[in-house]
PDB file of C-alpha atoms in Angstrom:
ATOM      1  CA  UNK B   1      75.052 129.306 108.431  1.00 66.00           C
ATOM      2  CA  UNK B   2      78.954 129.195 108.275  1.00 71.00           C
ATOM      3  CA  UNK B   3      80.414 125.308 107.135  1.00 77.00           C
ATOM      4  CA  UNK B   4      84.049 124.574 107.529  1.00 81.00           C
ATOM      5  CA  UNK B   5      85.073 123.650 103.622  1.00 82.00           C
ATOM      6  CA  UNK B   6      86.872 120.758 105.382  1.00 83.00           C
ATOM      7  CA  UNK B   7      83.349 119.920 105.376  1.00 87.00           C
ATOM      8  CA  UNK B   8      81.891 120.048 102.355  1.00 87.00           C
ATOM      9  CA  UNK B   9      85.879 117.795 101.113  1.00 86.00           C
ATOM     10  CA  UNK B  10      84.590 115.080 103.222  1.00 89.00           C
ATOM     11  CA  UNK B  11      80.650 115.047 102.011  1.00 91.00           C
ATOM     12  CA  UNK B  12      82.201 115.036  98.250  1.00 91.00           C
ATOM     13  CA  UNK B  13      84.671 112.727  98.971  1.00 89.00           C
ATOM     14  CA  UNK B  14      82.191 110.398 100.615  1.00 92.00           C
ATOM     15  CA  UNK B  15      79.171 110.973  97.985  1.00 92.00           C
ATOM     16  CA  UNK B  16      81.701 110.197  95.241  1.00 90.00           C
ATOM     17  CA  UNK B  17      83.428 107.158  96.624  1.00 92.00           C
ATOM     18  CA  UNK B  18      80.138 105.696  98.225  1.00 91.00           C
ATOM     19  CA  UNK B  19      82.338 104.439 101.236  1.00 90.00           C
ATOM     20  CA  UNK B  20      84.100 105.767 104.348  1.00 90.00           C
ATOM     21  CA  UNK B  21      87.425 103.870 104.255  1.00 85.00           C
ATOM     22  CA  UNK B  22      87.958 104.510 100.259  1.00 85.00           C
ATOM     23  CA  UNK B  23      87.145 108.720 100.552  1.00 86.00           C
ATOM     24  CA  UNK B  24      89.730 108.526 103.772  1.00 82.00           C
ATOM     25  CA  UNK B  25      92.065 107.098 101.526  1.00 73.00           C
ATOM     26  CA  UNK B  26      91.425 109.236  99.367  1.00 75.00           C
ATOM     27  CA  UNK B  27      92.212 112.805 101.692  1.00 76.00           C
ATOM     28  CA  UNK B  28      94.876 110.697 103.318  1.00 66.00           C
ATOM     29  CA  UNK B  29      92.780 110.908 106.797  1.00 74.00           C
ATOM     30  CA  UNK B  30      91.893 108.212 108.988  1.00 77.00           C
ATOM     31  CA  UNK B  31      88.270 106.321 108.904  1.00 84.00           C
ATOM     32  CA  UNK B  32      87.278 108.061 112.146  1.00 87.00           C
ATOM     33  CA  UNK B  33      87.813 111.711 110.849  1.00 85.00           C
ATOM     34  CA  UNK B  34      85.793 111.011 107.998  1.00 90.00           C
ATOM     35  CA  UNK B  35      82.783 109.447 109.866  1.00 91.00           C
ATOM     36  CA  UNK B  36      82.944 112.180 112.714  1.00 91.00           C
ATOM     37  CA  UNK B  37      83.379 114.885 109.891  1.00 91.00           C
ATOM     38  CA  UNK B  38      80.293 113.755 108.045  1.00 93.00           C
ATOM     39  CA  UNK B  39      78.171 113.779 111.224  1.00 93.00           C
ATOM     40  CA  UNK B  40      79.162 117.030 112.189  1.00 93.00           C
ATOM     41  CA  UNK B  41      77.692 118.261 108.665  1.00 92.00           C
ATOM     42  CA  UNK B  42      74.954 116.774 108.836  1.00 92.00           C
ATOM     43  CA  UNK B  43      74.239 118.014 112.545  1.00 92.00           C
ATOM     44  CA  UNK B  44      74.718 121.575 111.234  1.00 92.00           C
ATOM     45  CA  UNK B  45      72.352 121.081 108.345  1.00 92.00           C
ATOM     46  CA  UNK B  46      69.541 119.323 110.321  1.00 92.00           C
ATOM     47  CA  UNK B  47      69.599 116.530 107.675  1.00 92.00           C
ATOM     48  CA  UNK B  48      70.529 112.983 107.466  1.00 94.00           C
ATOM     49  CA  UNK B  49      72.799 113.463 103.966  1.00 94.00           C
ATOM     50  CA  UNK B  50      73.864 109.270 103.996  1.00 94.00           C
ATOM     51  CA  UNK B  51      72.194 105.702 104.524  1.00 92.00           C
ATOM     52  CA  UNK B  52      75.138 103.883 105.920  1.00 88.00           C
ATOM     53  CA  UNK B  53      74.842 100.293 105.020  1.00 84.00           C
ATOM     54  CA  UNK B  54      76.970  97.307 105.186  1.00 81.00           C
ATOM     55  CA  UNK B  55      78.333  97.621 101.796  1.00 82.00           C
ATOM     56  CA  UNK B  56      79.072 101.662 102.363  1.00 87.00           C
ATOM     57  CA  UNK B  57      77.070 105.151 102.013  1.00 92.00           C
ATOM     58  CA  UNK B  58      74.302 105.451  99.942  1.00 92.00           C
ATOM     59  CA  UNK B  59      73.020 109.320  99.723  1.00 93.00           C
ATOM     60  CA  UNK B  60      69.675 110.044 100.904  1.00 93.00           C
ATOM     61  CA  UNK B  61      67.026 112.665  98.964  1.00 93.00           C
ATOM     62  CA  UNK B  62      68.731 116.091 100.704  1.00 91.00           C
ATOM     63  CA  UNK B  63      72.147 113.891 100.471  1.00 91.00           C
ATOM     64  CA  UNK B  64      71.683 113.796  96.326  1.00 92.00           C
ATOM     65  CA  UNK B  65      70.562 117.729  96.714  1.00 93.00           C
ATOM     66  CA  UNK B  66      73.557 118.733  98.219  1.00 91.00           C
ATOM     67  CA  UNK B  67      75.699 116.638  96.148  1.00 92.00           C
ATOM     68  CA  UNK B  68      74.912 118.861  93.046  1.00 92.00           C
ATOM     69  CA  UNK B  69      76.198 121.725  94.531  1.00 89.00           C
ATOM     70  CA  UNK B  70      79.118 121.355  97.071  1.00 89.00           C
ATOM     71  CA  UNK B  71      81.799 120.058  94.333  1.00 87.00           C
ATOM     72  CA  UNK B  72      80.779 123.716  92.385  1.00 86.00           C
ATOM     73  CA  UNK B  73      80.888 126.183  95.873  1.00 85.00           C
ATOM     74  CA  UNK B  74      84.400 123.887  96.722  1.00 80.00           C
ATOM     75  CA  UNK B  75      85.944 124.576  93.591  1.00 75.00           C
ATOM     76  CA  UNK B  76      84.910 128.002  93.402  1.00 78.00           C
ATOM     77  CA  UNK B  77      86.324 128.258  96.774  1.00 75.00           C
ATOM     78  CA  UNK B  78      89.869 126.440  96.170  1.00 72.00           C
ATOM     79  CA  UNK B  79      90.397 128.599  93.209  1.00 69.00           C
ATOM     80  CA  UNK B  80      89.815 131.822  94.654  1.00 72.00           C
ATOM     81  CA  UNK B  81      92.100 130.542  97.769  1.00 70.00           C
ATOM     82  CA  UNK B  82      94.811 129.260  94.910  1.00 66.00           C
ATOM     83  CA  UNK B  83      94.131 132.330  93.014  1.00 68.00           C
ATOM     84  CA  UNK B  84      94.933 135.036  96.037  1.00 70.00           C
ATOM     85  CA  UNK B  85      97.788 133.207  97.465  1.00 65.00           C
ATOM     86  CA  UNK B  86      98.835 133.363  93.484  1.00 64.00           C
ATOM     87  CA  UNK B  87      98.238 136.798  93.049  1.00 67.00           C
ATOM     88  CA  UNK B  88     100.253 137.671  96.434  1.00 62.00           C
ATOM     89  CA  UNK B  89     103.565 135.764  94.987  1.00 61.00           C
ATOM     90  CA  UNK B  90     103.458 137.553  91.751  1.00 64.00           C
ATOM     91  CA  UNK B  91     103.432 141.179  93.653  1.00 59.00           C
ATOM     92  CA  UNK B  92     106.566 140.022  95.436  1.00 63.00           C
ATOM     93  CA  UNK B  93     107.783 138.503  92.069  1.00 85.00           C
ATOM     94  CA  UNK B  94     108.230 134.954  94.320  1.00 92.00           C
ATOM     95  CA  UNK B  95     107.683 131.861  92.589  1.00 94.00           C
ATOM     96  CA  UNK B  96     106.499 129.132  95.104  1.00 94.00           C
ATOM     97  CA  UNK B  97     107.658 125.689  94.617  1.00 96.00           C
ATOM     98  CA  UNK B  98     106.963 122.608  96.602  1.00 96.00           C
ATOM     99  CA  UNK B  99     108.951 119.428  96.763  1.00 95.00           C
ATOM    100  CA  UNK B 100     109.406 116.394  99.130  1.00 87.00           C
ATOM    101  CA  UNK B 101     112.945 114.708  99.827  1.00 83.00           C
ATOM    102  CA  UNK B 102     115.290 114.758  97.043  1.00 84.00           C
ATOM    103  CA  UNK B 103     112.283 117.152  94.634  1.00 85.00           C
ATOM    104  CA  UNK B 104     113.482 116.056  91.029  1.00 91.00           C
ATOM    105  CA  UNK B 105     116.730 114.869  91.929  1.00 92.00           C
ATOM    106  CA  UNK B 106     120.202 116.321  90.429  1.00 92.00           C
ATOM    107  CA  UNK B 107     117.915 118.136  87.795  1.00 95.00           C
ATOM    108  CA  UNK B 108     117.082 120.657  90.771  1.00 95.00           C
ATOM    109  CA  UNK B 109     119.035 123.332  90.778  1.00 95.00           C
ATOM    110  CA  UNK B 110     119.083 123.266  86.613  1.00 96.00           C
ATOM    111  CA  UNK B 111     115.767 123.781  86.673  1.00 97.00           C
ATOM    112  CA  UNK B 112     115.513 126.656  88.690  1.00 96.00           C
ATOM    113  CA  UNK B 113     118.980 128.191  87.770  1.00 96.00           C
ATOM    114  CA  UNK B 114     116.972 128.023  83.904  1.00 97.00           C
ATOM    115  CA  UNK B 115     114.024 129.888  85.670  1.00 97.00           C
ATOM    116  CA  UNK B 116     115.965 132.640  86.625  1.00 95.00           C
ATOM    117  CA  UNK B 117     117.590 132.739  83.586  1.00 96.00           C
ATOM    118  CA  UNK B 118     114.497 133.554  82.088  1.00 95.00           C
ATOM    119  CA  UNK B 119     113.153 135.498  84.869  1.00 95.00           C
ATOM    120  CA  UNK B 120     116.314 137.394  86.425  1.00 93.00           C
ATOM    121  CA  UNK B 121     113.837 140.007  88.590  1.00 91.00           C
ATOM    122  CA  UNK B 122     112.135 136.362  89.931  1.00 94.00           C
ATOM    123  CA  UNK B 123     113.285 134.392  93.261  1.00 93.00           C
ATOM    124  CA  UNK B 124     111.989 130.695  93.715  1.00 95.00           C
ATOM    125  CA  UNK B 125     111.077 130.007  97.013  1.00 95.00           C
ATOM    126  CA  UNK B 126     111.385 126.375  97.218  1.00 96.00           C
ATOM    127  CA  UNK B 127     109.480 125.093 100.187  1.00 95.00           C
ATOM    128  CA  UNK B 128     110.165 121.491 101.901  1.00 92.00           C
ATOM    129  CA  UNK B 129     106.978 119.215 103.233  1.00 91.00           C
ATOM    130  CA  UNK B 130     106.986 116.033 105.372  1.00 84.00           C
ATOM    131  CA  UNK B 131     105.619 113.054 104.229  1.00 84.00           C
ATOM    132  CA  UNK B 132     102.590 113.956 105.968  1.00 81.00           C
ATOM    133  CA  UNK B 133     101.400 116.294 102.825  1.00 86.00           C
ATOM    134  CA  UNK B 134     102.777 114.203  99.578  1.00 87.00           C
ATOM    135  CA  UNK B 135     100.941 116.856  97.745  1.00 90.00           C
ATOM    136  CA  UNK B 136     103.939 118.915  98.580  1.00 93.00           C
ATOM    137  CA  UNK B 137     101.990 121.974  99.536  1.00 92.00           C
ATOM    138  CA  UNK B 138      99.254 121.853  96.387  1.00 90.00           C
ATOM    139  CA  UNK B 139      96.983 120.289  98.884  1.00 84.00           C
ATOM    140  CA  UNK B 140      96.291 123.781 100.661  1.00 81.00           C
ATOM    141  CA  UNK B 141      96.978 126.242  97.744  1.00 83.00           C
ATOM    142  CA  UNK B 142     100.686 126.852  99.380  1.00 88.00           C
ATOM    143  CA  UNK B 143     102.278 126.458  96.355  1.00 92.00           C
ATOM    144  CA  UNK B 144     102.184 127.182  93.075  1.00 92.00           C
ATOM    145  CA  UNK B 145     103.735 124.172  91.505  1.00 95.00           C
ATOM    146  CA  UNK B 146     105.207 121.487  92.918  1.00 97.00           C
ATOM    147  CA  UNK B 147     107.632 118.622  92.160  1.00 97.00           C
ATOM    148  CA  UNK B 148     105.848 115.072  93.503  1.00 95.00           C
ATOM    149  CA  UNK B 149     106.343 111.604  93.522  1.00 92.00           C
ATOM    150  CA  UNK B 150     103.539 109.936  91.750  1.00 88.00           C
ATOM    151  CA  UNK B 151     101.004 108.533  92.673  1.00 84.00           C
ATOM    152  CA  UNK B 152      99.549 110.861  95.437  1.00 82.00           C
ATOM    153  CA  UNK B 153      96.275 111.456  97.108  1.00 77.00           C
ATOM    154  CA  UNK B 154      94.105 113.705  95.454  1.00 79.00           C
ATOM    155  CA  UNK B 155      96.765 113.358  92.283  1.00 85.00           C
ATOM    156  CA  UNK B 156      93.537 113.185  89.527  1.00 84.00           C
ATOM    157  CA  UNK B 157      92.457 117.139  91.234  1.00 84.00           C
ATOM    158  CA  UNK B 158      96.158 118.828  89.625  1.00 92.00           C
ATOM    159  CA  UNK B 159      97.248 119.373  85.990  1.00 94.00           C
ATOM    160  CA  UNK B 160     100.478 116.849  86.151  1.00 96.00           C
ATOM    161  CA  UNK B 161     103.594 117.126  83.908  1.00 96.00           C
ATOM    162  CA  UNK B 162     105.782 113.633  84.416  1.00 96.00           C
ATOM    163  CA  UNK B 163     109.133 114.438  83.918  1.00 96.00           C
ATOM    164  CA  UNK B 164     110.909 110.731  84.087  1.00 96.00           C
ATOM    165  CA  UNK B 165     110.857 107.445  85.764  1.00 95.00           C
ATOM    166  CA  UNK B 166     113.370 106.135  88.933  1.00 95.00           C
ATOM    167  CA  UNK B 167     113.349 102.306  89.628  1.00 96.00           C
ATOM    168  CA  UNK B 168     112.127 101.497  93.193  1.00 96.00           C
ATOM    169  CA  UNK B 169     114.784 100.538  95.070  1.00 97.00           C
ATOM    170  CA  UNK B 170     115.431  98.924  98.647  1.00 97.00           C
ATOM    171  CA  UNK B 171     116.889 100.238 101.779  1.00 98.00           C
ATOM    172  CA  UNK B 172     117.463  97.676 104.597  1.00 97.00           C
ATOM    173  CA  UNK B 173     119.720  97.160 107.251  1.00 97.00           C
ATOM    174  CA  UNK B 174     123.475  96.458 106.598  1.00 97.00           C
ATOM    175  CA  UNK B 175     123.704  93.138 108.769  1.00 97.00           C
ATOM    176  CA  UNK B 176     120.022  92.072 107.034  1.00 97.00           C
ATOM    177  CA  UNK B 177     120.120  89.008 105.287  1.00 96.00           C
ATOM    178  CA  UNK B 178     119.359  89.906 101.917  1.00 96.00           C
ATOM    179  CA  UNK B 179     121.743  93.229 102.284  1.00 96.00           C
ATOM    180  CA  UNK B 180     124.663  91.300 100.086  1.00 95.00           C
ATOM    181  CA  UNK B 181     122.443  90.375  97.163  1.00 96.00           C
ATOM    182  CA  UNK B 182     122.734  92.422  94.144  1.00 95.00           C
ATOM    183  CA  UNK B 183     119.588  92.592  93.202  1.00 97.00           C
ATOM    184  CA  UNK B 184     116.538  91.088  94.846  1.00 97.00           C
ATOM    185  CA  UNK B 185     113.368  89.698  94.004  1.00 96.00           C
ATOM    186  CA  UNK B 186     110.351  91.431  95.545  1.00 95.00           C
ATOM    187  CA  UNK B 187     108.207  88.261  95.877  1.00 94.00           C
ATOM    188  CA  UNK B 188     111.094  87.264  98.515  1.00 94.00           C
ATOM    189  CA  UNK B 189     109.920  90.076 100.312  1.00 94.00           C
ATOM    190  CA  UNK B 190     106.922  89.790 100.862  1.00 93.00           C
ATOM    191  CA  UNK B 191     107.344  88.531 104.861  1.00 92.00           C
ATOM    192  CA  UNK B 192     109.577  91.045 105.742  1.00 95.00           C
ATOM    193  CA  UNK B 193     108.435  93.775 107.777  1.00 96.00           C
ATOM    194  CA  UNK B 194     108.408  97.750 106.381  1.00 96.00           C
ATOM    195  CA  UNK B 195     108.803 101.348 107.539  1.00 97.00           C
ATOM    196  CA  UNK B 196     105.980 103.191 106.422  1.00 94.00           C
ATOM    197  CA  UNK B 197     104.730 106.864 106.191  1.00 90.00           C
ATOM    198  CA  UNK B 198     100.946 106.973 108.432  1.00 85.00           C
ATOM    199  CA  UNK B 199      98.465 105.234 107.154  1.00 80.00           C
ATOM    200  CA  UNK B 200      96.587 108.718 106.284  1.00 74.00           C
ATOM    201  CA  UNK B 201      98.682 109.088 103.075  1.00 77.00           C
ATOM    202  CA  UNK B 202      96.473 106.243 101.808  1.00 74.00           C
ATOM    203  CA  UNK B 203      97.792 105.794  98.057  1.00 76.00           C
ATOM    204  CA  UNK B 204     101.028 107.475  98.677  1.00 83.00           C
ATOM    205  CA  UNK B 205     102.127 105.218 101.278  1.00 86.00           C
ATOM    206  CA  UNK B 206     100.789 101.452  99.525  1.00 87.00           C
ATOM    207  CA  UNK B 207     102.934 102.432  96.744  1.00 90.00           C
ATOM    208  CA  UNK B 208     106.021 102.773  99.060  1.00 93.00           C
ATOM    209  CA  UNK B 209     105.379  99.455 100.691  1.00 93.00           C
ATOM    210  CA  UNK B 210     105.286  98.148  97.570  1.00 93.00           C
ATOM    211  CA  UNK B 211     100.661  97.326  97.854  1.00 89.00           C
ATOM    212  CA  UNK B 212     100.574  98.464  94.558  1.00 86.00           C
ATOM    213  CA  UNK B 213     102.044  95.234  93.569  1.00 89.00           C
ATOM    214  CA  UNK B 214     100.804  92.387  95.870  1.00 88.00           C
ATOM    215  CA  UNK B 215      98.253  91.153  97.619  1.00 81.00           C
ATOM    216  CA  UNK B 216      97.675  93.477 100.687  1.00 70.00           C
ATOM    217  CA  UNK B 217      97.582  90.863 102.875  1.00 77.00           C
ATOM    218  CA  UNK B 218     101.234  90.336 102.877  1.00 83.00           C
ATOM    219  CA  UNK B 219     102.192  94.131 103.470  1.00 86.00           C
ATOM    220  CA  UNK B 220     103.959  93.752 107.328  1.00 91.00           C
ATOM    221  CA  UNK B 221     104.203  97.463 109.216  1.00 94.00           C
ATOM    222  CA  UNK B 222     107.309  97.151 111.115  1.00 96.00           C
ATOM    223  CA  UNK B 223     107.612 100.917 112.002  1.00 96.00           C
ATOM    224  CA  UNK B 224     105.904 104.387 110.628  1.00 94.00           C
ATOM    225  CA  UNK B 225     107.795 107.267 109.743  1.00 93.00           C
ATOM    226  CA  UNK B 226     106.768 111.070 109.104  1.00 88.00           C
ATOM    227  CA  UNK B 227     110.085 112.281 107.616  1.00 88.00           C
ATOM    228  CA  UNK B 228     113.237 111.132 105.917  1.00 90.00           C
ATOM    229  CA  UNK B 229     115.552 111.141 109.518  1.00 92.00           C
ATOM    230  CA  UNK B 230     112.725 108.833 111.378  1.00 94.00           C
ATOM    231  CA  UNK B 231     112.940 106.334 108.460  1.00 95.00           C
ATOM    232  CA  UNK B 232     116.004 106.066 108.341  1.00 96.00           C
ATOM    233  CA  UNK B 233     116.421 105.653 112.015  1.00 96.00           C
ATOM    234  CA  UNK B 234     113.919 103.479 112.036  1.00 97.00           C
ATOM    235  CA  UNK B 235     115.872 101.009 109.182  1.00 97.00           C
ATOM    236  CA  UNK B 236     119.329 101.691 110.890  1.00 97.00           C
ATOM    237  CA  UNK B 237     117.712 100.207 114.091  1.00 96.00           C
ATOM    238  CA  UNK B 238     116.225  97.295 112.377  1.00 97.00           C
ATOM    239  CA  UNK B 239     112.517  97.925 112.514  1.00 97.00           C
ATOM    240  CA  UNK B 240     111.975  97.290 108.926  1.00 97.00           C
ATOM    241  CA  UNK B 241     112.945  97.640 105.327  1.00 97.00           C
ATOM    242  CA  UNK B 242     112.002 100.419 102.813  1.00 97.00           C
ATOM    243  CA  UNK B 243     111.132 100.589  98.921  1.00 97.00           C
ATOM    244  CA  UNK B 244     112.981 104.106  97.845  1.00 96.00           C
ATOM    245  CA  UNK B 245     113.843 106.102  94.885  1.00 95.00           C
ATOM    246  CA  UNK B 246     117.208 104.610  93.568  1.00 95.00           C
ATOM    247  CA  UNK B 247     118.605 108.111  94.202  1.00 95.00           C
ATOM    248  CA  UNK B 248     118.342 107.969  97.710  1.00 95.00           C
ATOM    249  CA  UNK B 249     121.567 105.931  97.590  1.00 95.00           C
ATOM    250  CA  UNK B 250     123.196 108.967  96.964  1.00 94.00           C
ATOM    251  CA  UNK B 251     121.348 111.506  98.443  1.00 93.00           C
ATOM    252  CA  UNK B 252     120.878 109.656 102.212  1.00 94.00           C
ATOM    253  CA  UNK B 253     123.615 107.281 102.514  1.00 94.00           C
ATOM    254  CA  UNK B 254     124.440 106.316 106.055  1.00 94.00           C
ATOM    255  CA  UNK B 255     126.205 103.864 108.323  1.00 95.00           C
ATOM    256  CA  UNK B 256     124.094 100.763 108.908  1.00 95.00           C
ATOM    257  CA  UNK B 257     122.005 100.994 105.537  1.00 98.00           C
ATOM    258  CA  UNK B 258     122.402  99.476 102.326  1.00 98.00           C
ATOM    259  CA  UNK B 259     120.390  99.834  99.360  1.00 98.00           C
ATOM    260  CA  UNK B 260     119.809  97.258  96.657  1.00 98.00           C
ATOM    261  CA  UNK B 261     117.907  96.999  93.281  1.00 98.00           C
ATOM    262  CA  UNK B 262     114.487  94.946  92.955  1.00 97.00           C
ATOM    263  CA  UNK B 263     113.203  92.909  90.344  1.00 96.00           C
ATOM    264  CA  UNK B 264     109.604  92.405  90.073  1.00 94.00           C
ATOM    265  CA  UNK B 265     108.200  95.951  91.205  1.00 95.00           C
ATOM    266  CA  UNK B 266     107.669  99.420  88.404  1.00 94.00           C
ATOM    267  CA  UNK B 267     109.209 102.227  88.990  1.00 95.00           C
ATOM    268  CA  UNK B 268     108.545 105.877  90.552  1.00 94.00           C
ATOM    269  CA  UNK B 269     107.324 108.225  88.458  1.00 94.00           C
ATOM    270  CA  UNK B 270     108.390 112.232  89.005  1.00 95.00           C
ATOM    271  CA  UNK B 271     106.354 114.733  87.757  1.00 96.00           C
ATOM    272  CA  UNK B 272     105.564 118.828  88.001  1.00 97.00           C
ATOM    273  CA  UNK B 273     102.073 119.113  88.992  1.00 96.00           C
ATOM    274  CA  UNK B 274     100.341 122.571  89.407  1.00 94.00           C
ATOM    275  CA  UNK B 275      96.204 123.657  90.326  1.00 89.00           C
ATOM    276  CA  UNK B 276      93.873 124.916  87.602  1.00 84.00           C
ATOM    277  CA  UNK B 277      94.296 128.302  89.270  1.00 78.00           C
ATOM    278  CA  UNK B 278      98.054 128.475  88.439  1.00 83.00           C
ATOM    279  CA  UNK B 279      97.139 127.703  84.168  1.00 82.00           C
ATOM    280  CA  UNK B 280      97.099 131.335  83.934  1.00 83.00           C
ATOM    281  CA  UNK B 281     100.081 132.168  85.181  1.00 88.00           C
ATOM    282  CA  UNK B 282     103.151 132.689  83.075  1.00 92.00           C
ATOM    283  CA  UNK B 283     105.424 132.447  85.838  1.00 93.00           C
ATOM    284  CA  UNK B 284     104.226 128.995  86.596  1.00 94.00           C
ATOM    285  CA  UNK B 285     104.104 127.548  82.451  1.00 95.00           C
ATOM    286  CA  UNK B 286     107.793 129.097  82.316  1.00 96.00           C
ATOM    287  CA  UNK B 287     108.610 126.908  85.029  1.00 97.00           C
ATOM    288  CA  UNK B 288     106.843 123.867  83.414  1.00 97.00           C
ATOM    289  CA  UNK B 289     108.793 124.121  80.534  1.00 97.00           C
ATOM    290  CA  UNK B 290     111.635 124.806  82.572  1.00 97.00           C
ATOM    291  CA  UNK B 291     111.497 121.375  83.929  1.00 97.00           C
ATOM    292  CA  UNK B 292     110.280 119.681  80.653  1.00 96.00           C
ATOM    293  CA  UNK B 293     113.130 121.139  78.970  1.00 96.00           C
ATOM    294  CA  UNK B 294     115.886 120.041  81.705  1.00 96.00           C
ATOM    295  CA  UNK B 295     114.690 116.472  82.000  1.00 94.00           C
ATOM    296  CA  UNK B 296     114.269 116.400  78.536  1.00 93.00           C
ATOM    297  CA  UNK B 297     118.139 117.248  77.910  1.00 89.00           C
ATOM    298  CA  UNK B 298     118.820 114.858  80.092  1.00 79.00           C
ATOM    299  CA  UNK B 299     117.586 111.313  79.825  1.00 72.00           C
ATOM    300  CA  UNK B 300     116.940 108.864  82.762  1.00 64.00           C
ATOM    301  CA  UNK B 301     118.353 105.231  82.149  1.00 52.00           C
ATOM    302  CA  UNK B 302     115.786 102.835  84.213  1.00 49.00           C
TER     303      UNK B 302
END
């Protein structure tokens, strides 16, 4: 019998969260894909592996069976995936590096001009991802390391090096009425409509709405976005506002956008992370220390 490991990520997800709406957070998939996912499974397997119930999933006699031993086959499996696709970039002596947006800010190309230092016969490929994968390519063993925003779905499965701290800021529209404060309070926000990444990136995208930080409740969805140019079309255009790194003031400005300090909301958090299958690597802890060593030298101010 052949099972699709998207398979057996669901079951675990599901058997370990003990609802459907907290393990689609979770993968950053929608409600729907996990129920019709689980069914599938358990269609293939002949066995009922839940009792759904009103408060969630609750796993059955086979459903506790198979719960031993899919997290063990799915890690074996992800780090022989991790471990090939590893082994491939060190033949071409190719370093693969993911990153989202602005990746670790001006400390970029220090970082991997200090690689190469060390590593002269070495190219990093760095490789861009949408906002639909904040995992920046760790997600399906694509990269090796990868510079993230934190938090992330599926953070807790990577090793994680944080690197420094950038306060949330605002983008808004330049004829908004809160676009000549200085600084603004977030509570006064708390009406106002936002852009948003879809709903699939579950923990990535409450933390840019700002859920982490107020009753969900009050979190308006004026617009979703999937990339940097459809947000900030979308804000230019007036569909919403935006929390943001403060560098994105320098990195996207543009006519019809303003961006504007908050009080009353923490701060992003950057940070390498990496898969268990890249510890071994050399290539990879040179490139850790790399960026320790860069962000180190140069201090953040909050």
């Amino acid at each position: 019998m052949d099972i699709d490991t998207r398979l057996l990520r669901y079951f675990v997800a599901v058997a370990e969260e003990g609802h459907v709406t907290r393990a689609a957070q979770r993968l950053y998939v929608s409600q729907p894909a996990v129920t019709k996912q689980i069914k599938q499974l358990e269609q293939q397997l002949g066995v009922q592996l839940f009792i759904r119930t009103r408060t969630g999933m609750t796993l059955t006699e086979p459903g506790r069976v198979f719960a031993e031993h899919a997290p063990v086959l799915l890690a074996g499996w992800e780090h022989m995936l991790h471990a090939t696709k590893s082994g491939a970039s060190r033949a071409g002596k190719v370093l693969r590096v993911g990153f989202i947006a602005s990746a670790a800010n001006e400390f970029t190309p220090e970082i991997v001009a200090a690689f190469r230092r060390a590593h002269p016969g070495w190219r990093v490929d760095m490789r861009q991802f949408g906002w639909t994968d904040p995992s920046a390519g760790l997600a399906e063993g694509d990269v090796d390391a990868a510079l993230v925003r934190l938090p992330f779905p599926g953070h807790d499965n990577y090793r994680r090096h944080e690197l420094f701290t950038e306060p949330r800021w605002l983008a808004l529209p330049a004829d908004h009425h809160l676009a000549g404060s200085e600084e603004i309070e977030f509570r006064d926000l708390w009406e106002e409509p936002f852009v948003a990444s879809p709903p699939e990136n579950g923990w990535w995208r409450d933390f840019w709405i700002g859920a982490d930080a107020r009753p969900a409740a009050t979190a308006v969805i004026g617009a979703i976005a999937r990339n940097t140019d459809e947000w900030l079309t979308a804000i230019a255009n007036g569909f919403g506002i935006s929390f943001t790194p403060a560098s994105s003031a320098r990195y996207y400005p543009r006519p019809g956008i303003v961006y504007r300090p908050v009080r009353g909301i923490g701060p992003s958090r950057v940070a390498v992370a990496w898969p268990a299958a890249s510890e071994s690597n050399p290539m990879v802890r040179d490139f850790i220390r790399c960026c320790a060593e860069v962000c180190a030298a140069n201090p953040q101010d909050d």
